[in-house]
């Protein structure tokens, strides 16, 4: 009998497993079940010839500690790869062309991204009173503070870039809690930017200042990955878990077992027992697993949806394109005559992802606005990508090679009511001591967020199994 079972070997499950081992849980007391043949979940890299292709996440931001801390604790900091400086330059495709995102609020005044009226409305933001309501959407919040034009252009694109989501269907306080706090704590976005800049200046006395907050040009921090691809991280964790990791095992159900603990049943009908179980897969998958244990918990978990998204990587001969694009890439707000969500200029962002004489691009298609896109066949997808890259970048070259990665259960969507649902999940879990949920379906979708949850969950798990082993709270003799 394993004392702890983790269901899901994505970055969330792997990080929790590693934390548990670091806290002293012996390997034989831990099992991590992963349905796929390979661990990592969304975090997978394909290497073909001299191309390094991320099927899912592209990197993490170094201005938030969790991933970097983990990297240091694993001792693999020499493997880190920092994005090139030019990737600070980002574009939006709107009003018929690619437009550079301004690096400060002042630049917005001269940017053609918004109509004159829209730009002037953005500058009224400091005079907008606090308002809103509990489950306000990201779009409604932005429309209230910076106007509908900016909400439909800037915020729509940001939401596509982070969640592949629909700004009207994401709860601001769940999806973008920092932005919600900018209003609740500082009274508004501009006031918050000034306040935070002052705070950083104070904190920077005696040390190098960090760019911790998002500015108009994109998120703060530097996008960081690994020399041989992002899955160096998940592979390293998988390696450290050794025999505790069982791949190719899909868990179907969880039941209570008398007098304590849980019975975990896989798709072959095989059973394992554990005192603590962490459900670290997408909420929809966990919903099915807990159906027999607690139908209400199952139904609440089942209401956290995901948006399907497809990644299309295309490689061109440099001579066919003319030159490497300079910058990070671009996002496309809806309503500008282009179906793709955006395109990252991979060979410009990173060294070593493509041979020097090639241009490698990564185009995102689908998301919450366009669920039907996941069904487009390869031919249709390549035609769509070619048409939209021509419209946006003026790219007419034919790709020498292409790769398509479909994520049917791509990115969790924190729809209005998400915070309320999380509270209910916590209440219901209180009846099932030793059962935990973790992962991108709950408190943040970035890799940083997933890794950040691990130490807290691991601590709770260790306390649970200590109390099971020693119910009277006696000190071991
Ligand atoms: C296309 C794309 C691009 C992204 N880009 C970025 C980015 O650049 N930066 C960033 O920070 N984040 C990005 N993200 C988000 C980030 O990748 C994810 O939020 C994160 O990887 C989720 O990790 P996870 O472990 O919580 O879930 P997952 O990666 O979904 O892993 C869950 C695992 O559970 C397994 N599982 C499910 N059900 C069962 C079962 N019944 N039994 C056993 N195993 C099961 C699955 O097979 C899977 O391996 C991106 C996501 C996508 C899809």
Coordinates of C-alpha atoms and ligand atoms in Angstrom, one line a residue:
X1 CA 0.0 0.0 0.0
X2 CA 1.4 3.4 -1.0
X3 CA 0.8 6.0 1.6
X4 CA 0.3 8.8 -1.0
X5 CA -1.1 8.6 -4.5
X6 CA -0.9 11.4 -7.1
X7 CA -3.2 11.1 -10.1
X8 CA -1.7 13.1 -13.0
X9 CA 1.9 13.4 -13.9
X10 CA 1.8 16.9 -15.5
X11 CA 4.0 19.5 -14.0
X12 CA 1.6 20.0 -11.1
X13 CA 1.6 16.3 -10.0
X14 CA 5.4 15.9 -10.7
X15 CA 6.2 19.0 -8.6
X16 CA 4.1 17.7 -5.7
X17 CA 5.7 14.3 -5.9
X18 CA 9.2 15.9 -5.7
X19 CA 8.2 18.1 -2.8
X20 CA 6.9 15.0 -0.9
X21 CA 10.2 13.1 -1.5
X22 CA 12.1 16.2 -0.4
X23 CA 10.1 16.3 2.8
X24 CA 11.3 12.7 3.5
X25 CA 8.5 10.6 2.1
X26 CA 10.2 7.3 0.9
X27 CA 9.8 6.4 -2.8
X28 CA 8.0 3.2 -1.8
X29 CA 5.3 5.2 0.0
X30 CA 4.5 7.3 -3.1
X31 CA 2.9 6.5 -6.4
X32 CA 2.3 9.0 -9.3
X33 CA -0.2 7.7 -11.9
X34 CA 0.1 9.1 -15.3
X35 CA -2.3 8.1 -18.1
X36 CA 0.0 8.9 -21.0
X37 CA 3.1 6.9 -21.9
X38 CA 5.2 9.9 -21.0
X39 CA 4.9 12.3 -18.0
X40 CA 4.8 16.1 -18.4
X41 CA 1.1 16.7 -19.4
X42 CA 1.0 19.8 -21.5
X43 CA 4.8 20.3 -21.0
X44 CA 6.2 18.3 -23.8
X45 CA 9.0 19.1 -26.3
X46 CA 9.5 17.4 -29.7
X47 CA 13.0 17.3 -31.1
X48 CA 13.3 16.7 -34.8
X49 CA 16.4 17.3 -36.8
X50 CA 17.8 20.6 -35.5
X51 CA 14.3 21.9 -34.5
X52 CA 13.1 22.0 -30.9
X53 CA 9.4 22.3 -30.8
X54 CA 7.3 23.0 -27.7
X55 CA 3.9 21.2 -28.0
X56 CA 2.5 23.2 -25.1
X57 CA 4.0 25.9 -22.9
X58 CA 6.8 28.0 -24.3
X59 CA 8.5 29.1 -21.1
X60 CA 8.0 30.7 -17.7
X61 CA 8.4 34.3 -16.4
X62 CA 11.4 34.7 -14.1
X63 CA 9.7 37.5 -12.1
X64 CA 7.8 35.0 -10.0
X65 CA 9.9 32.7 -7.8
X66 CA 8.3 29.2 -7.9
X67 CA 9.8 27.7 -11.1
X68 CA 13.2 29.3 -10.6
X69 CA 13.3 28.2 -7.0
X70 CA 12.5 24.6 -8.1
X71 CA 15.2 24.8 -10.7
X72 CA 17.8 25.9 -8.1
X73 CA 16.7 23.2 -5.7
X74 CA 17.0 20.6 -8.5
X75 CA 20.5 22.0 -9.3
X76 CA 19.7 22.4 -13.0
X77 CA 20.2 26.2 -13.3
X78 CA 23.0 25.7 -15.9
X79 CA 20.3 24.3 -18.2
X80 CA 18.3 27.6 -18.2
X81 CA 17.8 29.5 -21.5
X82 CA 16.8 33.1 -21.3
X83 CA 14.8 34.6 -24.2
X84 CA 16.6 37.1 -26.4
X85 CA 16.3 40.8 -25.6
X86 CA 14.3 41.5 -28.8
X87 CA 11.4 39.5 -27.4
X88 CA 10.5 42.5 -25.3
X89 CA 9.1 43.9 -28.6
X90 CA 5.5 42.7 -29.0
X91 CA 2.8 43.4 -31.6
X92 CA -0.9 43.4 -31.9
X93 CA -2.6 42.9 -35.3
X94 CA -5.4 45.5 -35.3
X95 CA -6.9 48.0 -37.6
X96 CA -5.4 46.2 -40.6
X97 CA -1.7 46.0 -39.6
X98 CA 0.8 44.9 -37.0
X99 CA 1.3 47.6 -34.4
X100 CA 4.0 47.7 -31.8
X101 CA 2.7 47.6 -28.3
X102 CA 3.9 50.7 -26.4
X103 CA 6.3 50.2 -23.6
X104 CA 4.7 52.7 -21.3
X105 CA 1.2 54.3 -20.8
X106 CA 2.4 57.5 -22.6
X107 CA 3.1 55.6 -25.8
X108 CA -0.5 54.6 -26.0
X109 CA -1.4 58.2 -26.9
X110 CA 0.5 58.0 -30.2
X111 CA -0.3 54.4 -31.0
X112 CA -2.8 53.8 -33.8
X113 CA -4.1 50.7 -32.0
X114 CA -7.2 52.5 -30.7
X115 CA -9.4 55.2 -32.2
X116 CA -8.7 58.7 -30.9
X117 CA -11.8 58.5 -28.8
X118 CA -10.6 55.1 -27.5
X119 CA -7.2 56.5 -26.6
X120 CA -8.6 59.5 -24.8
X121 CA -10.9 57.2 -22.9
X122 CA -7.9 55.2 -21.7
X123 CA -6.4 58.4 -20.2
X124 CA -9.6 59.0 -18.2
X125 CA -8.8 55.8 -16.2
X126 CA -7.4 57.5 -13.1
X127 CA -10.7 59.4 -12.7
X128 CA -12.9 56.3 -12.8
X129 CA -14.3 55.5 -9.4
X130 CA -13.9 52.0 -7.9
X131 CA -16.8 49.8 -8.9
X132 CA -17.7 46.5 -10.4
X133 CA -19.2 43.4 -8.7
X134 CA -18.0 40.1 -7.3
X135 CA -17.9 38.0 -10.4
X136 CA -17.2 40.7 -12.9
X137 CA -15.7 39.5 -16.2
X138 CA -12.3 40.7 -17.4
X139 CA -14.0 42.4 -20.3
X140 CA -16.5 44.3 -18.1
X141 CA -13.8 45.4 -15.7
X142 CA -11.6 46.7 -18.5
X143 CA -14.6 48.4 -20.3
X144 CA -15.5 50.1 -17.0
X145 CA -11.9 51.3 -16.3
X146 CA -10.3 51.9 -19.7
X147 CA -13.3 52.0 -22.1
X148 CA -14.9 49.4 -24.5
X149 CA -12.4 50.1 -27.3
X150 CA -9.3 49.3 -25.3
X151 CA -11.1 46.3 -23.6
X152 CA -12.0 44.8 -27.0
X153 CA -8.5 45.4 -28.4
X154 CA -5.9 45.2 -25.6
X155 CA -7.7 43.0 -23.0
X156 CA -9.2 40.7 -25.6
X157 CA -5.7 40.0 -27.0
X158 CA -4.1 39.6 -23.6
X159 CA -6.8 37.1 -22.6
X160 CA -6.2 35.2 -25.9
X161 CA -2.5 35.2 -25.2
X162 CA -2.7 33.8 -21.7
X163 CA -5.9 31.7 -21.5
X164 CA -6.9 31.3 -25.2
X165 CA -10.0 32.6 -23.6
X166 CA -12.9 34.9 -24.0
X167 CA -12.6 38.1 -21.9
X168 CA -16.4 38.2 -21.5
X169 CA -16.4 34.7 -20.0
X170 CA -13.5 34.9 -17.5
X171 CA -13.9 36.0 -13.9
X172 CA -11.5 38.9 -13.4
X173 CA -10.6 38.1 -9.7
X174 CA -9.9 34.4 -10.5
X175 CA -8.2 34.8 -13.9
X176 CA -6.3 38.1 -13.2
X177 CA -6.2 38.6 -9.5
X178 CA -3.4 41.1 -9.7
X179 CA -5.5 43.3 -11.9
X180 CA -8.4 43.1 -9.6
X181 CA -6.1 44.1 -6.7
X182 CA -4.9 47.1 -8.6
X183 CA -8.3 48.6 -8.3
X184 CA -9.2 47.3 -4.8
X185 CA -5.9 48.3 -3.2
X186 CA -4.8 51.4 -5.2
X187 CA -8.1 52.6 -6.6
X188 CA -7.2 52.1 -10.3
X189 CA -4.7 50.8 -12.8
X190 CA -2.7 54.0 -13.3
X191 CA -2.6 54.7 -9.6
X192 CA -1.5 51.1 -9.0
X193 CA 1.3 51.4 -11.6
X194 CA 2.6 54.5 -9.9
X195 CA 2.2 53.0 -6.5
X196 CA 4.0 49.8 -7.5
X197 CA 6.8 51.7 -9.2
X198 CA 7.4 53.7 -6.0
X199 CA 7.3 50.5 -4.0
X200 CA 9.8 48.8 -6.3
X201 CA 12.1 51.9 -6.1
X202 CA 12.0 51.7 -2.3
X203 CA 12.7 48.0 -2.3
X204 CA 15.4 48.3 -4.9
X205 CA 17.6 50.4 -2.6
X206 CA 20.8 48.3 -2.4
X207 CA 19.7 45.8 -5.0
X208 CA 19.0 45.5 -8.6
X209 CA 15.4 46.5 -9.4
X210 CA 13.2 43.8 -11.0
X211 CA 10.5 44.4 -13.5
X212 CA 7.8 42.5 -11.5
X213 CA 4.6 44.0 -12.8
X214 CA 2.9 43.9 -16.2
X215 CA 3.2 47.0 -18.4
X216 CA 1.4 47.7 -21.6
X217 CA 4.0 45.9 -23.7
X218 CA 3.3 42.6 -22.0
X219 CA 3.9 40.8 -18.7
X220 CA 6.9 41.8 -16.6
X221 CA 9.8 39.4 -16.2
X222 CA 11.8 37.6 -18.7
X223 CA 10.5 34.5 -20.5
X224 CA 12.8 31.7 -19.6
X225 CA 13.0 28.0 -20.7
X226 CA 15.7 25.3 -21.0
X227 CA 18.4 24.8 -23.6
X228 CA 17.0 21.6 -24.9
X229 CA 13.3 22.5 -24.4
X230 CA 10.8 23.2 -21.6
X231 CA 10.3 19.5 -20.9
X232 CA 13.9 19.3 -19.5
X233 CA 12.1 20.3 -16.3
X234 CA 9.3 17.7 -16.3
X235 CA 11.8 15.0 -17.4
X236 CA 14.1 15.9 -14.5
X237 CA 11.3 15.7 -12.0
X238 CA 10.1 12.4 -13.6
X239 CA 13.7 11.1 -13.2
X240 CA 13.9 12.1 -9.6
X241 CA 10.6 10.3 -8.9
X242 CA 12.1 7.1 -10.3
X243 CA 10.0 4.0 -9.6
X244 CA 7.2 6.0 -7.9
X245 CA 6.1 7.2 -11.3
X246 CA 3.8 4.8 -13.1
X247 CA 3.1 5.9 -16.7
X248 CA 0.4 4.4 -18.9
X249 CA -2.0 4.0 -16.0
X250 CA -5.4 5.8 -16.2
X251 CA -7.2 6.1 -13.0
X252 CA -11.0 5.7 -13.2
X253 CA -12.4 5.9 -9.7
X254 CA -11.7 6.7 -6.1
X255 CA -13.6 5.1 -3.1
X256 CA -13.4 5.4 0.6
X257 CA -11.9 2.4 2.4
X258 CA -12.6 1.4 6.0
X259 CA -11.3 2.3 8.5
X260 CA -9.4 5.1 6.7
X261 CA -7.7 5.8 3.4
X262 CA -8.9 5.4 -0.2
X263 CA -9.1 2.7 -2.8
X264 CA -7.9 3.9 -6.3
X265 CA -9.1 1.9 -9.3
X266 CA -7.4 2.1 -12.7
X267 CA -8.9 1.3 -16.1
X268 CA -7.8 -2.4 -16.0
X269 CA -9.7 -2.7 -12.7
X270 CA -6.6 -2.9 -10.6
X271 CA -6.8 -1.4 -7.2
X272 CA -4.3 0.4 -5.0
X273 CA -4.8 1.8 -1.5
X274 CA -3.5 5.1 -0.1
X275 CA -4.0 7.3 2.9
X276 CA -3.8 10.5 0.9
X277 CA -4.7 11.1 -2.8
X278 CA -3.9 14.2 -4.8
X279 CA -6.0 14.7 -8.0
X280 CA -3.6 16.7 -10.2
X281 CA -5.2 16.3 -13.6
X282 CA -7.7 18.7 -15.2
X283 CA -10.8 19.3 -13.1
X284 CA -12.9 17.5 -15.7
X285 CA -10.8 14.4 -15.4
X286 CA -10.9 14.6 -11.5
X287 CA -14.7 15.0 -11.7
X288 CA -15.1 11.6 -13.3
X289 CA -12.7 10.0 -10.8
X290 CA -14.6 11.2 -7.7
X291 CA -18.1 10.5 -9.1
X292 CA -18.7 7.5 -6.7
X293 CA -16.9 9.1 -3.8
X294 CA -19.0 12.3 -3.8
X295 CA -21.4 13.1 -6.6
X296 CA -21.7 16.8 -5.6
X297 CA -17.9 17.3 -5.6
X298 CA -17.9 15.6 -9.0
X299 CA -20.5 17.9 -10.4
X300 CA -18.7 21.1 -9.2
X301 CA -15.4 19.9 -10.6
X302 CA -17.2 19.2 -13.8
X303 CA -18.2 22.8 -14.2
X304 CA -14.6 24.0 -14.7
X305 CA -14.3 24.0 -18.5
X306 CA -11.2 24.0 -20.8
X307 CA -10.7 25.7 -24.1
X308 CA -9.2 23.6 -26.9
X309 CA -6.2 25.1 -28.7
X310 CA -4.0 24.0 -31.5
X311 CA -0.3 24.9 -31.9
X312 CA 0.9 25.0 -35.5
X313 CA 4.7 25.2 -35.8
X314 CA 6.0 26.1 -39.3
X315 CA 9.6 26.2 -40.5
X316 CA 10.8 28.3 -43.5
X317 CA 14.1 28.7 -45.2
X318 CA 15.5 32.1 -44.1
X319 CA 16.2 33.0 -47.7
X320 CA 12.5 32.4 -48.6
X321 CA 11.4 34.8 -45.8
X322 CA 14.1 37.4 -46.3
X323 CA 15.1 38.0 -42.7
X324 CA 14.3 36.8 -39.1
X325 CA 11.3 38.7 -37.7
X326 CA 12.5 40.9 -34.9
X327 CA 10.5 40.6 -31.7
X328 CA 8.3 38.2 -29.7
X329 CA 5.4 37.9 -32.1
X330 CA 1.9 39.2 -32.2
X331 CA -1.6 38.6 -30.8
X332 CA -4.9 39.2 -32.6
X333 CA -7.9 40.6 -30.8
X334 CA -11.2 39.2 -32.2
X335 CA -13.1 41.2 -34.8
X336 CA -10.1 42.2 -37.0
X337 CA -10.7 39.8 -39.8
X338 CA -8.1 37.1 -38.8
X339 CA -8.9 33.7 -37.2
X340 CA -5.6 32.8 -35.7
X341 CA -5.1 33.9 -32.0
X342 CA -1.5 35.0 -32.6
X343 CA 1.9 33.9 -33.7
X344 CA 5.2 33.6 -31.7
X345 CA 8.4 34.2 -33.6
X346 CA 10.2 31.2 -32.0
X347 CA 13.5 31.5 -33.8
X348 CA 13.7 35.2 -32.9
X349 CA 12.7 34.6 -29.2
X350 CA 15.1 31.7 -28.5
X351 CA 18.6 30.7 -29.6
X352 CA 18.9 27.1 -30.7
X353 CA 15.3 26.2 -31.5
X354 CA 15.9 26.1 -35.3
X355 CA 19.0 26.0 -37.6
X356 CA 20.4 29.6 -38.2
X357 CA 19.3 29.5 -41.9
X358 CA 15.6 28.9 -40.9
X359 CA 12.7 30.8 -39.4
X360 CA 10.5 28.9 -37.0
X361 CA 7.0 30.3 -36.1
X362 CA 4.4 29.0 -33.7
X363 CA 0.8 29.9 -34.5
X364 CA -2.1 29.4 -32.1
X365 CA -5.5 28.6 -33.4
X366 CA -8.8 28.0 -31.6
X367 CA -9.5 28.9 -28.0
X368 CA -12.7 29.7 -26.2
X369 CA -13.9 32.0 -29.0
X370 CA -13.5 29.4 -31.7
X371 CA -14.1 25.9 -30.3
X372 CA -14.8 24.4 -33.8
X373 CA -11.2 25.1 -34.8
X374 CA -10.0 21.9 -33.0
X375 CA -11.9 19.9 -35.6
X376 CA -10.2 21.4 -38.6
X377 CA -8.1 18.8 -40.4
X378 CA -4.4 19.3 -41.1
X379 CA -4.9 20.6 -44.7
X380 CA -7.5 23.1 -43.6
X381 CA -5.3 24.2 -40.7
X382 CA -2.3 24.8 -42.9
X383 CA -4.4 26.8 -45.4
X384 CA -5.8 28.9 -42.6
X385 CA -2.4 29.6 -41.0
X386 CA -0.9 30.4 -44.5
X387 CA -3.8 32.9 -45.2
X388 CA -3.6 34.6 -41.8
X389 CA 0.2 34.9 -41.7
X390 CA 0.0 36.5 -45.1
X391 CA -2.7 39.0 -43.9
X392 CA -0.8 39.8 -40.7
X393 CA 2.9 39.5 -41.5
X394 CA 2.8 39.6 -45.2
X395 CA 4.4 36.2 -45.2
X396 CA 4.1 34.4 -48.6
X397 CA 6.8 31.8 -48.3
X398 CA 5.8 28.2 -48.1
X399 CA 6.9 26.3 -45.0
X400 CA 9.5 23.7 -45.6
X401 CA 8.2 21.7 -42.7
X402 CA 5.2 21.9 -40.3
X403 CA 4.0 20.2 -37.1
X404 CA 0.6 20.3 -35.5
X405 CA -0.2 19.8 -31.8
X406 CA -3.8 19.7 -30.8
X407 CA -4.8 20.2 -27.2
X408 CA -8.5 19.1 -26.9
X409 CA -8.5 19.9 -23.2
X410 CA -6.1 22.7 -23.6
X411 CA -6.4 25.5 -21.1
X412 CA -8.7 25.8 -18.0
X413 CA -11.2 28.6 -18.2
X414 CA -12.0 30.5 -15.0
X415 CA -15.5 31.4 -15.9
X416 CA -17.7 33.7 -13.7
X417 CA -18.4 31.9 -10.5
X418 CA -14.9 30.3 -10.4
X419 CA -14.0 31.6 -7.0
X420 CA -17.3 30.5 -5.6
X421 CA -16.8 27.0 -7.1
X422 CA -13.3 26.8 -5.5
X423 CA -14.8 27.6 -2.1
X424 CA -17.4 24.9 -2.6
X425 CA -14.8 22.4 -3.6
X426 CA -12.8 23.1 -0.4
X427 CA -15.9 22.7 1.7
X428 CA -16.7 19.4 0.1
X429 CA -13.2 18.1 0.3
X430 CA -13.3 18.7 4.1
X431 CA -15.5 15.6 4.3
X432 CA -12.8 13.5 2.6
X433 CA -9.7 13.9 4.8
X434 CA -6.6 13.2 2.7
X435 CA -8.1 14.1 -0.7
X436 CA -6.6 17.2 -2.4
X437 CA -7.0 18.8 -5.8
X438 CA -4.2 20.7 -7.6
X439 CA -3.3 21.9 -11.0
X440 CA -4.0 24.5 -13.6
X441 CA -7.8 24.1 -13.2
X442 CA -7.9 26.0 -9.9
X443 CA -5.6 28.8 -8.7
X444 CA -3.7 29.9 -11.8
X445 CA -2.9 28.4 -15.2
X446 CA 0.8 29.3 -15.7
X447 CA 3.6 26.8 -15.0
X448 CA 4.7 29.2 -12.2
X449 CA 1.2 28.9 -10.6
X450 CA 1.1 25.1 -10.9
X451 CA 4.5 24.7 -9.3
X452 CA 3.7 27.3 -6.6
X453 CA 0.9 25.1 -5.3
X454 CA 3.2 22.1 -4.7
X455 CA 4.9 23.0 -1.3
X456 CA 1.6 23.8 0.4
X457 CA -0.2 20.7 -0.8
X458 CA 2.9 18.5 0.1
X459 CA 2.9 20.0 3.6
X460 CA -0.8 19.3 4.1
X461 CA -0.3 15.7 2.8
X462 CA 2.6 15.0 5.2
X463 CA 0.5 16.3 8.1
X464 CA -2.4 14.0 7.0
X465 CA -0.4 10.9 6.8
X466 CA 1.4 11.7 10.1
X467 CA -2.0 12.0 11.8
X468 CA -3.2 8.7 10.2
X469 CA -0.1 6.9 11.4
X470 CA -0.4 8.4 14.8
X471 CA -4.1 9.3 15.3
X472 CA -3.7 10.1 19.0
X473 CA -1.0 12.6 18.3
X474 CA 1.4 10.6 20.4
X475 CA 5.1 11.2 19.8
X476 CA 6.7 8.2 18.1
X477 CA 8.8 6.3 20.6
Ligands
LIG1 C1 -0.8 25.3 -26.0 C2 -0.5 25.8 -24.6 C3 0.5 26.7 -24.4 C4 0.8 27.1 -23.1 N1 1.8 28.1 -22.9 C5 2.2 28.4 -21.6 C6 3.3 29.2 -21.4 O1 4.0 29.6 -22.4 N2 3.7 29.4 -20.1 C7 3.0 28.9 -19.1 O2 3.4 29.2 -17.9 N3 1.9 28.1 -19.2 C8 1.5 27.8 -20.5 N4 0.4 27.0 -20.7 C9 -0.3 26.5 -19.5 C10 0.5 25.3 -18.9 O3 1.1 24.5 -19.8 C11 -0.4 24.4 -18.1 O4 -1.3 25.2 -17.2 C12 0.3 23.4 -17.2 O5 1.3 22.7 -18.0 C13 -0.7 22.5 -16.6 O6 0.0 21.5 -15.9 P1 -0.9 20.5 -15.0 O7 0.1 19.5 -14.5 O8 -1.7 21.2 -14.0 O9 -1.9 19.8 -16.0 P2 -1.6 18.9 -17.3 O10 -0.4 19.4 -18.0 O11 -2.9 18.9 -18.0 O12 -1.3 17.5 -16.7 C14 -2.3 16.7 -16.2 C15 -1.8 15.2 -16.4 O13 -2.8 14.4 -15.8 C16 -2.9 13.2 -16.6 N5 -4.3 12.6 -16.3 C17 -5.5 13.1 -16.6 N6 -6.4 12.3 -16.2 C18 -5.8 11.2 -15.7 C19 -6.3 10.0 -15.1 N7 -7.6 9.7 -15.0 N8 -5.3 9.1 -14.7 C20 -4.0 9.4 -14.7 N9 -3.5 10.5 -15.3 C21 -4.4 11.4 -15.8 C22 -2.8 13.8 -18.0 O14 -2.5 12.8 -18.9 C23 -1.7 14.8 -17.8 O15 -0.5 14.3 -18.1 C24 0.1 26.6 -22.0 C25 -0.9 25.6 -22.2 C26 -1.2 25.2 -23.5 C27 -2.2 24.1 -23.7

